[in-house]
Coordinates of C-alpha atoms in Angstrom, one line a residue:
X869 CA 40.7 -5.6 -14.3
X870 CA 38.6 -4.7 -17.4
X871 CA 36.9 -8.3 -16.9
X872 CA 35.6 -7.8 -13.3
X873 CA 34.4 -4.3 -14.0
X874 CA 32.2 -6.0 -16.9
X875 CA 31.4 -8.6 -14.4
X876 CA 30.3 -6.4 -11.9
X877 CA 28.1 -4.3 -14.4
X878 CA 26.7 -7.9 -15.1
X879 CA 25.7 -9.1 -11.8
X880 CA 24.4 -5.1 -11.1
X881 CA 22.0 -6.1 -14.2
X882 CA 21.0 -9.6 -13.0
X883 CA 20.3 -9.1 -9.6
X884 CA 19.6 -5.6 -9.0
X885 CA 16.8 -5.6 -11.8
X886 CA 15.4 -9.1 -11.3
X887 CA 12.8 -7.5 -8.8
X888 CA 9.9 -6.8 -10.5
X889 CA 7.0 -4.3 -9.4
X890 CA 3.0 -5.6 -9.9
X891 CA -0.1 -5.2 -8.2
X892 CA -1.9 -7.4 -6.8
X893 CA -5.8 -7.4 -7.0
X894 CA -8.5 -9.3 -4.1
X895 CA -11.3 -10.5 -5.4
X896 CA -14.1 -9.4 -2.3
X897 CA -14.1 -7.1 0.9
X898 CA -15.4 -9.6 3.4
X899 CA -16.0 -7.1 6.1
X900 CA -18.0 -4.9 4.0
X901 CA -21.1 -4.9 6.1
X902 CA -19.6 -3.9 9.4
X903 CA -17.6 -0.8 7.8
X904 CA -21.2 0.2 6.3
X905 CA -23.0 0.0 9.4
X906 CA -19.7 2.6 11.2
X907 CA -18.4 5.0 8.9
X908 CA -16.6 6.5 10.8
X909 CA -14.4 3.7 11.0
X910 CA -13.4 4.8 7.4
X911 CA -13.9 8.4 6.7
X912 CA -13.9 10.9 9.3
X913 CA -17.0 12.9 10.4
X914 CA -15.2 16.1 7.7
X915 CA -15.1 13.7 4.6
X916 CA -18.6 12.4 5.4
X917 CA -20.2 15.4 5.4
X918 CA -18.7 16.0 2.0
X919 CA -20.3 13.4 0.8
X920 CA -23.4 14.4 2.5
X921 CA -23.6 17.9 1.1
X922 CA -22.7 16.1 -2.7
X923 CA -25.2 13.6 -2.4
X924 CA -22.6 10.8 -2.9
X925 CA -23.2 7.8 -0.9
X926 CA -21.2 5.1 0.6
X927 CA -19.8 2.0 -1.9
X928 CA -17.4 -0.9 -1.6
X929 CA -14.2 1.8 -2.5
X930 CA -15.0 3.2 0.6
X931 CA -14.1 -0.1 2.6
X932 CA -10.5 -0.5 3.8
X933 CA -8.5 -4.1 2.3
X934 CA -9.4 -7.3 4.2
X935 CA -6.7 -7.3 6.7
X936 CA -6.2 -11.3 6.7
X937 CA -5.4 -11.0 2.6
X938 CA -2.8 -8.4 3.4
X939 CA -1.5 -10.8 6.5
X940 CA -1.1 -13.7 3.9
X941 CA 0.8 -11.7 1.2
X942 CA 3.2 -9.9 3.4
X943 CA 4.1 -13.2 4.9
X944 CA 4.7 -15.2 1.4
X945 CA 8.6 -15.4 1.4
X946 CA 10.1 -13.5 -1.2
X947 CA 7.5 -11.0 -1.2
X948 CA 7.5 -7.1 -0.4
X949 CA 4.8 -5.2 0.1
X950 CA 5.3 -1.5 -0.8
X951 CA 1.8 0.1 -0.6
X952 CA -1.4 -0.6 -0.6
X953 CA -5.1 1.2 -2.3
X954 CA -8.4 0.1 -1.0
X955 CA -10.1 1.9 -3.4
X956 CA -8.7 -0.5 -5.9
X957 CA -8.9 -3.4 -3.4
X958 CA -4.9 -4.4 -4.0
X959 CA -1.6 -4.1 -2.6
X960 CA 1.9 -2.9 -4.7
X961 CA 4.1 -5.5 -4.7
X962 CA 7.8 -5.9 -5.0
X963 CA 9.9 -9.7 -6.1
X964 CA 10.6 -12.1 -8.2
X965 CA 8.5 -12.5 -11.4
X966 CA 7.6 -16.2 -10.3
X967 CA 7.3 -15.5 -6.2
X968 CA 4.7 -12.4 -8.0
X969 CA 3.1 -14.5 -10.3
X970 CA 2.6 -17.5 -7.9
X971 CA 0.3 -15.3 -5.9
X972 CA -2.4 -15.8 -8.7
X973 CA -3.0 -19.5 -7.0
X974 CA -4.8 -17.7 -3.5
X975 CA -8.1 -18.4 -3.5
X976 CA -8.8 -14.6 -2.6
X977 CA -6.2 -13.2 -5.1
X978 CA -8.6 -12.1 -8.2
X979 CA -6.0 -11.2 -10.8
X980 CA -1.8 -9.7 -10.8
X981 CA -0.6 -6.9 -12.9
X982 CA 2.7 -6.4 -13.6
X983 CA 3.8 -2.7 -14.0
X984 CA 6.5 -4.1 -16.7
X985 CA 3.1 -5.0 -19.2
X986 CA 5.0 -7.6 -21.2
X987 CA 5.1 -9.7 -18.3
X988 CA 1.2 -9.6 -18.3
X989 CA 1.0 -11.6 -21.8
X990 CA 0.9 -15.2 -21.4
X991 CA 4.1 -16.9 -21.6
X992 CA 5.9 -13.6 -23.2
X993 CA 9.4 -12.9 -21.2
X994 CA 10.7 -9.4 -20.4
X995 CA 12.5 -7.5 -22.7
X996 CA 15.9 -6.3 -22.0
X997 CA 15.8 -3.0 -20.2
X998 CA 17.4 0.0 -20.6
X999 CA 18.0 2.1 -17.7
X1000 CA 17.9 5.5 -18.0
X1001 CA 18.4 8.5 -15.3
X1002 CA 15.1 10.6 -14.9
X1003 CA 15.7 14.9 -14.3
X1004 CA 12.8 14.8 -11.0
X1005 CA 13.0 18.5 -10.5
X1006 CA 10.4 18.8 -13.2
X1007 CA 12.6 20.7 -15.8
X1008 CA 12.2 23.7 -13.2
X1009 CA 13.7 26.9 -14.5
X1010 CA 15.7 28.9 -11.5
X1011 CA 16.1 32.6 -11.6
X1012 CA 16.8 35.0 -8.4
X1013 CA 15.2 38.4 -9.9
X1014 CA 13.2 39.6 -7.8
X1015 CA 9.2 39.4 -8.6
X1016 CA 5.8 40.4 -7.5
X1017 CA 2.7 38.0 -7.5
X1018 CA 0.1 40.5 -8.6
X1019 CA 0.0 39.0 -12.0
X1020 CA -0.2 35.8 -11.8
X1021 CA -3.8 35.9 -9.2
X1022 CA -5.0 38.8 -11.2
X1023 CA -4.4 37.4 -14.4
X1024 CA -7.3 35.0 -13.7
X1025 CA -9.4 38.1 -12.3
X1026 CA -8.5 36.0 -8.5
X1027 CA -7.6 39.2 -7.2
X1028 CA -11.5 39.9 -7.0
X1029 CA -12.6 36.7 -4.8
X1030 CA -10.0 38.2 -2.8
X1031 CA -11.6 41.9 -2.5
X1032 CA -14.8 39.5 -1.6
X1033 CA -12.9 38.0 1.3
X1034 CA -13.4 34.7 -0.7
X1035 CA -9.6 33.5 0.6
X1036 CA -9.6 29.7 0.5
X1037 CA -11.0 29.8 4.2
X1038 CA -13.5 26.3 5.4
X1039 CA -11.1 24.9 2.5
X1040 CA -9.0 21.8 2.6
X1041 CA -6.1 21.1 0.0
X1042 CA -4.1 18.2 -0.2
X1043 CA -0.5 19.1 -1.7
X1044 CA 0.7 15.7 -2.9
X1045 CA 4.8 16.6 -3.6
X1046 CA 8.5 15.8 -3.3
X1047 CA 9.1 17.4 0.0
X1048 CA 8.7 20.6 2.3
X1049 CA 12.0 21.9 3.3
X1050 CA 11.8 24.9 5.5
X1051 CA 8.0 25.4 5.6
X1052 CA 8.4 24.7 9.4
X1053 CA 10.8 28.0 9.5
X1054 CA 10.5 29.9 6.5
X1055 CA 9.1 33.5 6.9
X1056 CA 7.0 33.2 4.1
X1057 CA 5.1 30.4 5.8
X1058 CA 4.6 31.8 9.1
X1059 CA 1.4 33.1 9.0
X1060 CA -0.2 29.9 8.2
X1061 CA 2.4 28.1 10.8
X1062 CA 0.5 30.7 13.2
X1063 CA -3.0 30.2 12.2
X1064 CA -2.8 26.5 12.8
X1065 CA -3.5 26.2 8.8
X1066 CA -1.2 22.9 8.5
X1067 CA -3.5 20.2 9.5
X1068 CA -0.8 17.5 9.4
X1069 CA 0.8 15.4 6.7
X1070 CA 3.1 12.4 6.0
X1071 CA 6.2 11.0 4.3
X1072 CA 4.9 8.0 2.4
X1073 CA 8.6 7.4 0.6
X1074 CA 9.9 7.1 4.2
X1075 CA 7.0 6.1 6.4
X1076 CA 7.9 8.6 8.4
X1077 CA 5.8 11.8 9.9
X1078 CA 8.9 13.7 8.9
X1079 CA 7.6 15.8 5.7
X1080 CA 9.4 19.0 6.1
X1081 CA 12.3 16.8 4.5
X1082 CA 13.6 15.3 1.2
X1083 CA 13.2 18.1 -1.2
X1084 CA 11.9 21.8 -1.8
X1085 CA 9.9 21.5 -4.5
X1086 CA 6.5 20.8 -2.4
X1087 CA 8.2 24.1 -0.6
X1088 CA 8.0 26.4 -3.4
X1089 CA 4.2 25.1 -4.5
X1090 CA 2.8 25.7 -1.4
X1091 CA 4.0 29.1 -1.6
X1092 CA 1.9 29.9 -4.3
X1093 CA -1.2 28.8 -2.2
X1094 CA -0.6 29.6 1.3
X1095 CA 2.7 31.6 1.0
X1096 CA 2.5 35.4 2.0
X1097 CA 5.0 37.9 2.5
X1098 CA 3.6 41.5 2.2
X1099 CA 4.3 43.4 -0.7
X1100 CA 6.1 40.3 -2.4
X1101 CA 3.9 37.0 -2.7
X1102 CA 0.4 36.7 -1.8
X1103 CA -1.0 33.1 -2.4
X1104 CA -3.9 32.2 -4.3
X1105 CA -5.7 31.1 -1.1
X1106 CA -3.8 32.2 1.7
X1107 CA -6.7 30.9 3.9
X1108 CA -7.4 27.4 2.9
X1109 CA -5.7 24.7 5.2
X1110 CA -3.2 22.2 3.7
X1111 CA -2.0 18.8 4.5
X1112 CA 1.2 18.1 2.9
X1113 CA 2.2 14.7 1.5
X1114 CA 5.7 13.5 0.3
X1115 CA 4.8 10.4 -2.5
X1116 CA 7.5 11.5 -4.8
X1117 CA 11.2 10.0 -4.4
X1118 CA 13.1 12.6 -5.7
X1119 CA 15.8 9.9 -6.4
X1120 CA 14.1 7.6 -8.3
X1121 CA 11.2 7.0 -10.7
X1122 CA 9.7 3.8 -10.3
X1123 CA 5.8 3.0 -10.8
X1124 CA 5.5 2.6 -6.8
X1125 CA 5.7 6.7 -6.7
X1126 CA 2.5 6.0 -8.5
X1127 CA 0.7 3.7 -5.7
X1128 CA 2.1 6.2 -2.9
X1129 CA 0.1 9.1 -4.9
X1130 CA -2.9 7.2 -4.3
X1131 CA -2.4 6.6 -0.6
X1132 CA -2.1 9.9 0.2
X1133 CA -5.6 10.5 -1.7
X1134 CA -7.4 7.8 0.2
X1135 CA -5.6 9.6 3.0
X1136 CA -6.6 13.2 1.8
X1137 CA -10.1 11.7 1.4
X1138 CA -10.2 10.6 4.8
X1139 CA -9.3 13.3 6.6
X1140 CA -12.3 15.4 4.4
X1141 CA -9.8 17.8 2.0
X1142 CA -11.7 19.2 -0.8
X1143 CA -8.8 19.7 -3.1
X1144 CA -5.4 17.6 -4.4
X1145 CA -2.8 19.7 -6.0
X1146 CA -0.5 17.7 -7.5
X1147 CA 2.8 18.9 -9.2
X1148 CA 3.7 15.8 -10.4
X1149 CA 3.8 13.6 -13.7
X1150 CA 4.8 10.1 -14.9
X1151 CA 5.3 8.7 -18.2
X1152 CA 8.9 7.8 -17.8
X1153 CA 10.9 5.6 -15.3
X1154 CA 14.2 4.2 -14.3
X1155 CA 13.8 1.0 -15.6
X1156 CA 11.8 1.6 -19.3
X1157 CA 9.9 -1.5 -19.3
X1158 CA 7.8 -0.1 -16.9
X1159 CA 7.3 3.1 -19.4
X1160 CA 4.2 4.4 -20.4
X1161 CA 2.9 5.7 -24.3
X1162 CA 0.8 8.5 -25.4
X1163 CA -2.0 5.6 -26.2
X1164 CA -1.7 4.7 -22.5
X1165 CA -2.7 8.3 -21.6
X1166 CA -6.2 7.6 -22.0
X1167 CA -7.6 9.0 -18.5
X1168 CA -8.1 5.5 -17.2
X1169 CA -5.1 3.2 -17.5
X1170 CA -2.2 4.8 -15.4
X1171 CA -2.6 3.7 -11.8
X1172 CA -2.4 7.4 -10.5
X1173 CA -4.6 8.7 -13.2
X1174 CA -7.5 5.6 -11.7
X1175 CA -6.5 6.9 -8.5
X1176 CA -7.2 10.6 -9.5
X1177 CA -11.0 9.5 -11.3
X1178 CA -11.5 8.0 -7.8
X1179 CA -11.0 11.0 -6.1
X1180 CA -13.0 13.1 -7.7
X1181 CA -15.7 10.4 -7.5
X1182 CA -15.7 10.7 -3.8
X1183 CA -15.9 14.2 -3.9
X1184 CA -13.0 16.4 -4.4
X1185 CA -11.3 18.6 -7.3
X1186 CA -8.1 17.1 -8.2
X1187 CA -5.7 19.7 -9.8
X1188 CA -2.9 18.2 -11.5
X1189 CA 0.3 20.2 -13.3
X1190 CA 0.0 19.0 -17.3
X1191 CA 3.9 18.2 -17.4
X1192 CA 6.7 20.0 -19.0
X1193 CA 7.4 18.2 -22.0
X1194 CA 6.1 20.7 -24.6
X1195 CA 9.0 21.2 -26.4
X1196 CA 10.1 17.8 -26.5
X1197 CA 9.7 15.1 -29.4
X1198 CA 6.9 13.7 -26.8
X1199 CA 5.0 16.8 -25.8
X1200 CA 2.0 15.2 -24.6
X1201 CA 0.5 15.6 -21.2
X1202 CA 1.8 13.1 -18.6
X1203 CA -0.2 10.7 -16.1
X1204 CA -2.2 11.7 -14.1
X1205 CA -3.0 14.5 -16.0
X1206 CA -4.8 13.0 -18.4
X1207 CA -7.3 11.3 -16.0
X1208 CA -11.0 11.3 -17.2
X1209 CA -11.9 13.8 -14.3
X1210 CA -8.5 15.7 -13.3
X1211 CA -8.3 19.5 -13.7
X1212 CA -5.2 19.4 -15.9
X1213 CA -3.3 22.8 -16.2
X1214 CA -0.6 24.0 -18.5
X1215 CA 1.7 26.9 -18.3
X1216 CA 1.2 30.3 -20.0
X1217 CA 3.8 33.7 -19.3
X1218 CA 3.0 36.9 -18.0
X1219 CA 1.7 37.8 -21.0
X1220 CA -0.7 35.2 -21.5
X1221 CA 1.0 33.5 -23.9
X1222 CA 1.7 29.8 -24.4
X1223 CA 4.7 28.6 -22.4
X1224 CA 6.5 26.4 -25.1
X1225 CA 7.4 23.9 -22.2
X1226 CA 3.7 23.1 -21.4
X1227 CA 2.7 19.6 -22.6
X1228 CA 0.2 19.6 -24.7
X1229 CA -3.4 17.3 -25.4
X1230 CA -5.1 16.0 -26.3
X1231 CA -5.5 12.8 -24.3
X1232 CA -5.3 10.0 -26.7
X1233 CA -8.6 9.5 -26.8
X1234 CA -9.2 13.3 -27.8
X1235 CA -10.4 14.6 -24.7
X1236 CA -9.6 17.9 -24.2
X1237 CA -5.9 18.7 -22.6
X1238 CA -5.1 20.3 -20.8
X1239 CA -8.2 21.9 -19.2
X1240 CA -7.0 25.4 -18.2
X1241 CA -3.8 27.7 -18.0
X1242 CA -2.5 29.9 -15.2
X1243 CA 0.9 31.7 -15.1
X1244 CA 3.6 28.9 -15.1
X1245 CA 6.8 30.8 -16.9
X1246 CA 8.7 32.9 -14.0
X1247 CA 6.0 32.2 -11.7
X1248 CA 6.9 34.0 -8.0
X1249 CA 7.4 31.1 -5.7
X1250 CA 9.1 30.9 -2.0
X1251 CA 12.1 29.3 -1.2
X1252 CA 13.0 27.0 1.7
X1253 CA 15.4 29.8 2.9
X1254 CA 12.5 32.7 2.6
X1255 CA 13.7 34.2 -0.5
X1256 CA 11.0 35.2 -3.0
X1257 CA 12.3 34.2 -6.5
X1258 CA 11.2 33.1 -9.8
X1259 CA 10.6 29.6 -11.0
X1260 CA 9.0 28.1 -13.9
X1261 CA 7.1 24.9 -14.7
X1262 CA 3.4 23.8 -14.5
X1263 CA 4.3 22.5 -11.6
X1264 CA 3.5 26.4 -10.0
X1265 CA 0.5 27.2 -12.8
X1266 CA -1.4 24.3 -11.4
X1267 CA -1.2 25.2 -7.6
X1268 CA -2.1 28.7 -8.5
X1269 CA -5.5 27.2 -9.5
X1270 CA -5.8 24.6 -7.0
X1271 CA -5.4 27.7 -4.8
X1272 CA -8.3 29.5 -6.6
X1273 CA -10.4 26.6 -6.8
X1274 CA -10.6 26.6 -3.1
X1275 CA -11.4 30.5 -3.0
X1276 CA -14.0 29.6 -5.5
X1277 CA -15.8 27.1 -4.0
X1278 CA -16.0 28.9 -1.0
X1279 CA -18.1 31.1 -1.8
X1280 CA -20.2 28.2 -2.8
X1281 CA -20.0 25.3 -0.7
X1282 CA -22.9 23.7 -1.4
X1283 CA -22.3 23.0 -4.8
X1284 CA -20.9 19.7 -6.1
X1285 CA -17.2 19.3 -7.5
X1286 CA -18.4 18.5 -10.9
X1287 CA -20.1 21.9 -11.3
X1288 CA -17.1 24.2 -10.3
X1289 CA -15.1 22.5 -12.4
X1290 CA -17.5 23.4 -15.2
X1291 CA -18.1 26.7 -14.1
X1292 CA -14.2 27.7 -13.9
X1293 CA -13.7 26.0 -17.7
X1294 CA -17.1 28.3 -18.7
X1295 CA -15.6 31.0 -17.6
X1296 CA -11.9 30.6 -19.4
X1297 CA -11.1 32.7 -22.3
X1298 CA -10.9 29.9 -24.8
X1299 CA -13.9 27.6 -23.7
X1300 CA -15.4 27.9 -27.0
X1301 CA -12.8 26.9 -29.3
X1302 CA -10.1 24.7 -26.9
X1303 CA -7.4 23.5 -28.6
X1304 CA -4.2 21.7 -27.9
X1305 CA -1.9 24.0 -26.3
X1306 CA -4.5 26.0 -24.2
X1307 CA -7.1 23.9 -23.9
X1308 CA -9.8 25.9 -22.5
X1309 CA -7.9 28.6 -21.6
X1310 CA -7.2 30.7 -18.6
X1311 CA -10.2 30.8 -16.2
X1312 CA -11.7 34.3 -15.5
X1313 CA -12.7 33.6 -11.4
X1314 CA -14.9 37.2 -11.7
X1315 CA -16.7 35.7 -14.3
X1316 CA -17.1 31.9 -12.9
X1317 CA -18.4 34.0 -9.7
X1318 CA -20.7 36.2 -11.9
X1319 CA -22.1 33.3 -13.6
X1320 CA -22.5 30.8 -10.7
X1321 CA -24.7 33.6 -8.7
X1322 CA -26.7 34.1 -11.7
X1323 CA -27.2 30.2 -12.0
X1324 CA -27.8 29.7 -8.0
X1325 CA -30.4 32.1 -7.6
X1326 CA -31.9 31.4 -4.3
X1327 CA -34.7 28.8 -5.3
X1328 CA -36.0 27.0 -1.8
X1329 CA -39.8 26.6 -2.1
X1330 CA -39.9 28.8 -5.0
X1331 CA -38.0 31.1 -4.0
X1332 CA -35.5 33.3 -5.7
X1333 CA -33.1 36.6 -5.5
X1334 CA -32.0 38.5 -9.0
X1335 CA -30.0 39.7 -10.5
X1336 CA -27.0 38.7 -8.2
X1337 CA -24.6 40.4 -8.6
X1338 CA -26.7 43.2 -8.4
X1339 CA -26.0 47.1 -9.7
X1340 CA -29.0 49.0 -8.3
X1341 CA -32.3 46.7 -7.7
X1342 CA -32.7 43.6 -6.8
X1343 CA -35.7 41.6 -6.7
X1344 CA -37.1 39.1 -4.2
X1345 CA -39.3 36.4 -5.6
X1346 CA -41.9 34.4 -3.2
X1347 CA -44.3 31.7 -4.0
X1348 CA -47.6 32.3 -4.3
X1349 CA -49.2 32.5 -0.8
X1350 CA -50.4 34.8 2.2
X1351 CA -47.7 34.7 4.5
X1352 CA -45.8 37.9 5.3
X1353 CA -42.3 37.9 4.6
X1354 CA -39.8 40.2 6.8
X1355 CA -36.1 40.8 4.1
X1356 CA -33.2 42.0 5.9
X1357 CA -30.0 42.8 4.5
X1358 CA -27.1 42.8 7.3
X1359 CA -23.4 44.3 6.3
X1360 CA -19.8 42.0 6.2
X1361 CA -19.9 42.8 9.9
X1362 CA -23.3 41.3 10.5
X1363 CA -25.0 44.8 11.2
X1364 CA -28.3 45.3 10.0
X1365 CA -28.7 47.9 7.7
X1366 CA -32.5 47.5 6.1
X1367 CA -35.3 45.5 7.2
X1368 CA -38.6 45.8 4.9
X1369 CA -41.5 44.1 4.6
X1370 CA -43.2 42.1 1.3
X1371 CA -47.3 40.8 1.5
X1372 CA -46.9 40.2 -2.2
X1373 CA -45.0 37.8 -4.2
X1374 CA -42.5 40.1 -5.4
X1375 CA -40.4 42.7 -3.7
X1376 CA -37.9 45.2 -4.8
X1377 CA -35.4 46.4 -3.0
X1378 CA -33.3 50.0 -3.9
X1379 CA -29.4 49.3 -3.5
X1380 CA -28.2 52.8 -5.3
X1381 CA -26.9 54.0 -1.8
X1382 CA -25.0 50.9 -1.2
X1383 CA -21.0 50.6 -1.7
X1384 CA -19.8 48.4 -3.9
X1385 CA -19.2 45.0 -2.0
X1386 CA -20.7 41.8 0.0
X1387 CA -24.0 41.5 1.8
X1388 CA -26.0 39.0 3.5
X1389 CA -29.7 38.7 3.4
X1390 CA -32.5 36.9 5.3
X1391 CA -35.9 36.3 4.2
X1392 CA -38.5 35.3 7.1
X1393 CA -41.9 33.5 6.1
X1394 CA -43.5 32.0 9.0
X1395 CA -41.7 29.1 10.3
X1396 CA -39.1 29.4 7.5
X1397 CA -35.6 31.1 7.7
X1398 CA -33.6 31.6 4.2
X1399 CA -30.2 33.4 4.4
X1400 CA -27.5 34.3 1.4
X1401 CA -25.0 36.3 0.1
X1402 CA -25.6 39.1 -2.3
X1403 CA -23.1 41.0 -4.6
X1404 CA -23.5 45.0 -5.1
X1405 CA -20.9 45.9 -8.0

């Protein structure tokens, strides 16, 4: 009896480990042309004017994979094909390391790349694995004491883009997660099941559009965003819209979690989001060939951190959780984290102080990690079944930022990704002396906004309204010529409330009667119309 069992665990070995996960990589997009001259055959009308307003144009990323190359591979016995990433121009692959590595000899294949690396050396053969069972709920801490949410928005000053009605609303934000249990039903979901603020989503793991399924992690992270239950948990932009994606197999941890992350970008680019939110980290897997090392975690080896530095490229802020790993013998941040241009975020308490399960930086090649904190110990998240509890991990601090990002930036939408991200690290309390644990530090979004009026002055044709935010005058600036400009300054209702004239170059304006709060002006100059928002505080 004692034989067969051994022989059993033998065979188990042999067989159910001889597949083998790669990539494979085409060497051209043959249909480039055509996809140029009808974009919206690739990006809808939403993600181009993204790119529009960014001033990033088109490239060959854009272009979906040559459908003949993907034909030829799927049909090559012995082959699975698992998922695919135009912007990398290759599909994930699943067989035999000979079927995978006789793929090299099509004409149109440019190179392979095993996810098990020894297999990439020349002539080298696998090491023996060893299998090990991964914890995929993040090391998530559980408590049921009840909690309020004040803290964790306020504690980046959020609570103040909110008193601005700066909500998250025009804003898109990918959630790229395990699974969505109960966000159909849940109470604490039901105003943005009401406001239509679910565009959609899918479940890559299961090619299904079933993604209120699998798990309730995804769940709980959206409630810091879009959650709201009076009184108990307010989300950090409870009026952004969301797709939600399941890549994660909550079951498993095999690099092809890796290739479904990307797909839902590409897909999340598509569609036009602004923002990714991703809870999720690899490093790690069932089978540990496939593992990486801290000298991997240079922001451009991982296949999801590539994935993440395209992204961004295209347009969007990608937020990503830094991993919870702080207090391990490998503390270090996890993939894609550490990607060149991902908003990384670790975990601090209540208090502001380092949570000692945050992974730390820097990346290996001394980049600073992670980029910026936010609440992550007893966070207040919701549960599939409505309750309001507390839960811990960076998995919740970096939705809490994705959801202020997206409050953020809309009260600027016209400027790039790459400069709120800078302005949100400016503004964190560390920014001038980062270090490991904190990185930057915890973003102060009252001082980002401060600082990005005082840096976007209005400056069309020369010109220009300051100070902004404003206390008692403000000051109109015009360019040097005769025409007559007519100022008006309307109320958050849109009512007029002063109209005056200017015939110089300069006008200022008396705000002392003014409550404390947001305004719109207008400027008129012959043929010209300028509008904007101005800040009395």
């Amino acid at each position: 009896m004692r034989k067969l069992v051994l022989m059993i665990v033998l065979l188990i070995c042999t067989f159910g480990y001889s597949q083998e996960e790669a990539w494979v990589y085409f060497k051209d997009k043959p249909n480039s042309l055509y996809y140029f001259a009808n974009p919206l055959q690739m990006l809808s009308q939403r993600a181009l004017n993204r790119r529009t307003i960014q001033d990033i144009p088109l490239d060959i990323k854009d272009v979906p994979i040559h459908q003949p190359y993907i034909d030829q591979i799927t049909a090559t016995q012995g082959i699975t094909v698992k998922a695919s990433s135009k912007w990398m121009n290759c599909l994930h692959v699943r067989g035999t390391q000979a079927m995978i590595q006789s793929l090299r000899s099509l004409s149109f294949v440019d190179h392979v790349f095993f996810a098990n690396t020894n297999l990439n050396v020349s002539g080298k053969t696998s090491i023996t694995a060893n299998h090990i069972v991964i914890n995929k709920e993040l090391q998530t801490q559980v408590t049921y004491n009840y909690g309020t949410s004040g803290n964790q928005i306020q504690m980046l000053n959020g609570n103040y883009l909110h008193q601005q009605n700066f909500t998250g609303s025009g804003k898109v934000i990918a959630v790229l997660d395990a699974g969505f249990l109960g966000v159909d039903f849940a109470s604490p979901f039901q105003r943005i099941r009401e406001n239509n603020q679910i565009l959609g989503g899918y479940n890559f793991v299961d090619r299904s559009t079933n993604y209120y399924s699998m798990n309730s992690h995804g769940t709980q992270v959206l409630s810091t965003m879009g959650g709201f239950v009076e009184n108990q948990l307010i989300g950090t932009a409870p009026d952004a819209s969301y797709y939600l994606y399941v890549t994660e197999d909550s079951t498993s941890e095999t690099p092809l979690e890796e290739s479904l992350w990307v797909e839902a970008a590409e897909m999340a680019d598509k569609l036009g989001a602004d923002i990714i939110n991703s809870s999720l980290g690899y490093f790690h897997f069932n089978n540990s060939n496939y593992n990486y090392s801290y000298t991997n975690l240079d922001g451009i080896t991982a296949f999801s951190s590539r994935g993440a530095n395209i992204a961004f490229s295209r347009g969007m802020i990608v937020v990503v959780s830094a991993g919870n790993n702080g207090n391990t013998s490998n503390p270090y941040i996890s993939a894609p984290s550490d990607a060149t241009y991902a908003l990384a975020v670790g975990a601090v308490n209540s208090t502001r102080n380092y949570a000692s399960f945050s992974s730390i930086g820097p990346s290996f090649d001394g980049r600073v990690k992670p980029d910026v904190m936010a609440q992550g110990l007893s966070s207040v998240v919701a549960m599939p079944s409505g309750d309001i509890v507390a839960n811990s991990g960076t998995s919740f601090s970096s939705p809490i930022i994705a959801g202020m990002v997206a409050s953020f930036w809309q009260a600027f939408p016209n400027l790039t990704n790459t400069r709120i991200v800078q302005l949100i690290k400016e503004s964190s309390d560390r920014y001038n002396n980062p270090n490991a644990q904190y990185g930057y530090g915890i973003p102060n979004f009252q001082l980002a906004l401060n600082n990005a009026l005082e840096n976007n002055q209005f400056n069309s044709k020369g010109y220009s309204v300051y100070p902004n935010p404003v206390d008692d005058d403000v000051i109109f600036s015009f360019p040097s010529n005769k025409i007559v400009r007519e100022i008006s300054i309307f109320n958050s209702l849109g009512q007029e409330i002063l109209r005056d004239i200017s015939h110089n170059n300069m006008k200022i304006i008396h705000l002392q009667s003014f409550e404390n709060g947001v305004y719109f002006y207008k400027i008129t100059s012959g043929n010209d119309t300028f509008t904007g928002k101005l800040i009395k505080k």
